[in-house]
Amino acid sequence: MFDTLPAHLAALIGFLSGCLALGLLALLAGARLLRKRQHEAHESRQSEIDALTDHNAELRQQLDSREQELLRERQRSTRYEQQLQLTMRVHGELRGRLARLELTDQTLTRRERELDELRERHSKALAQISTLETRLSDELRAAAEKLDFLGRVRQEFSDSFKVLAGEVLHERSQALVADNSAQIGSLLNPVREQLKTFQDAVQQAYVQEARERSLLAREIDALKTLNQQLSGEALNLTRALRGDTRVQGAWGELILSRILEASGLVEGREYTTQVVLRDEDGSRPRPDVIVHLPQERDLIIDAKVSLTAYERCVNAETELDRAAALSEHLGSLRRHVDGLSRRDYAALLDGRALDFVLLFVPVESALIEAVRADPGLYEYALNRNIAIVSPSTLLATLRAASHLWKQEQRNRNAQDIAQRAGKLYDKFVGFVADLDSVRLALSRAQSELDQAYAKLSTGKGNLVRQTEQLRELGARHQKALPADLVADAGDEE
């Protein structure tokens, strides 16, 4: 269509030139006619000359008119060329915008898929958070109930064991002097039976009241197993009490090690043993165990295994000897309490140590006899930030520490889930903002596309109509615009 414009102009110029040629030919013909008839009729010739002159003037006027029309056509052709260039530029821009729109549409489709995936993940994350919150609440409530129940069990066990061990050791002290394994076994059989009865009762009550608390059941079973081991090691205790200090220390470390294993804590991660510290005066205190707690706190455990005086108390033949040995045993415990109170573990551990230290007495009956002789022993130790513990109470304490670590891990998991949910929400908000920006960009592009189409085919004086007018004027062309596009362009210029 566009390559016919020069041909149209050439045709128009040819038409005008033909008109001029015809006029000139007419003038020449008239002149010849005038010469031929000059001799025939001078008057007629003169009138014809006048007529030809008038006709020539008319032709000149027509020529001037044609020249002005040609000038207007040239100006119009120039405008058409400018509009055509504008149309081609707009067409190129439209193609670019259409390509960008297609790319934007693909991006929008991809973003919609990502949005659907994010919505699904967000829903799953919310459901998981809700489930974890419910589970955490249930576990915290169960843990509180377990700790309360364990405290009651520990107190009942301590009271029962205190009475049983005191009576047995007091009534059968003469039998221990014989140092006969069979007699020791028969001596401890009532204790075993009473412990077995008590343990069965505890387990039966636990099964009846909390069958679903499997974790606490394992803890009670571990406590039962430990107490059975302690009962089974009574012979080893007798040998250790009669051995030297190093043997007693090794035996105490063994008991402490087994309690730590039964507590569920992991060595090297949640507790360390035989840590050598350095004091300002150059001394090197070495606590037996440092239990690490959440929030960078430490719990010190120091074992008291010097039980020679207690062995003499048990094997004393007279009440006077027993009282003297018991007094020496009690004094040994008090001196150990005083020695521990003078050690500033908080400073040695950079403020991580708790305000109190656990003094571990591996023989339950030794602590019971000391407390029976001096009921204020616990208070005396607590006033010096020392807590005296036996195997059963130490196990309960360490189990509580293990629960604290589990609860800390749950809290960390919950915090991590909350952080991930926050990041997911922020990412979702950003994606919604991007999606809204894409929507606005599409809306602007659609508006600009509509405006461009209006200039092309639907608006007043649109390009399609103007180019069709060129075709109607005789512009040469080989292709035609689509009929529906021409129909939309209308008849107005």
XYZ file of C-alpha atoms in Angstrom, residues 93-94 97-98 442-456:
19
model
C 6.125 0.578 19.612
C 2.949 -1.476 19.685
C 4.583 -3.327 23.923
C 2.824 -6.455 22.745
C -0.808 -4.127 32.496
C -3.592 -1.595 32.982
C -1.391 1.245 31.725
C -0.210 -0.855 28.784
C -3.805 -1.757 27.907
C -4.799 1.918 28.041
C -1.900 2.907 25.796
C -2.747 0.033 23.447
C -6.351 1.227 23.205
C -5.157 4.753 22.447
C -2.798 3.462 19.768
C -5.580 1.390 18.174
C -7.820 4.451 18.255
C -5.203 6.382 16.312
C -4.788 3.461 13.974
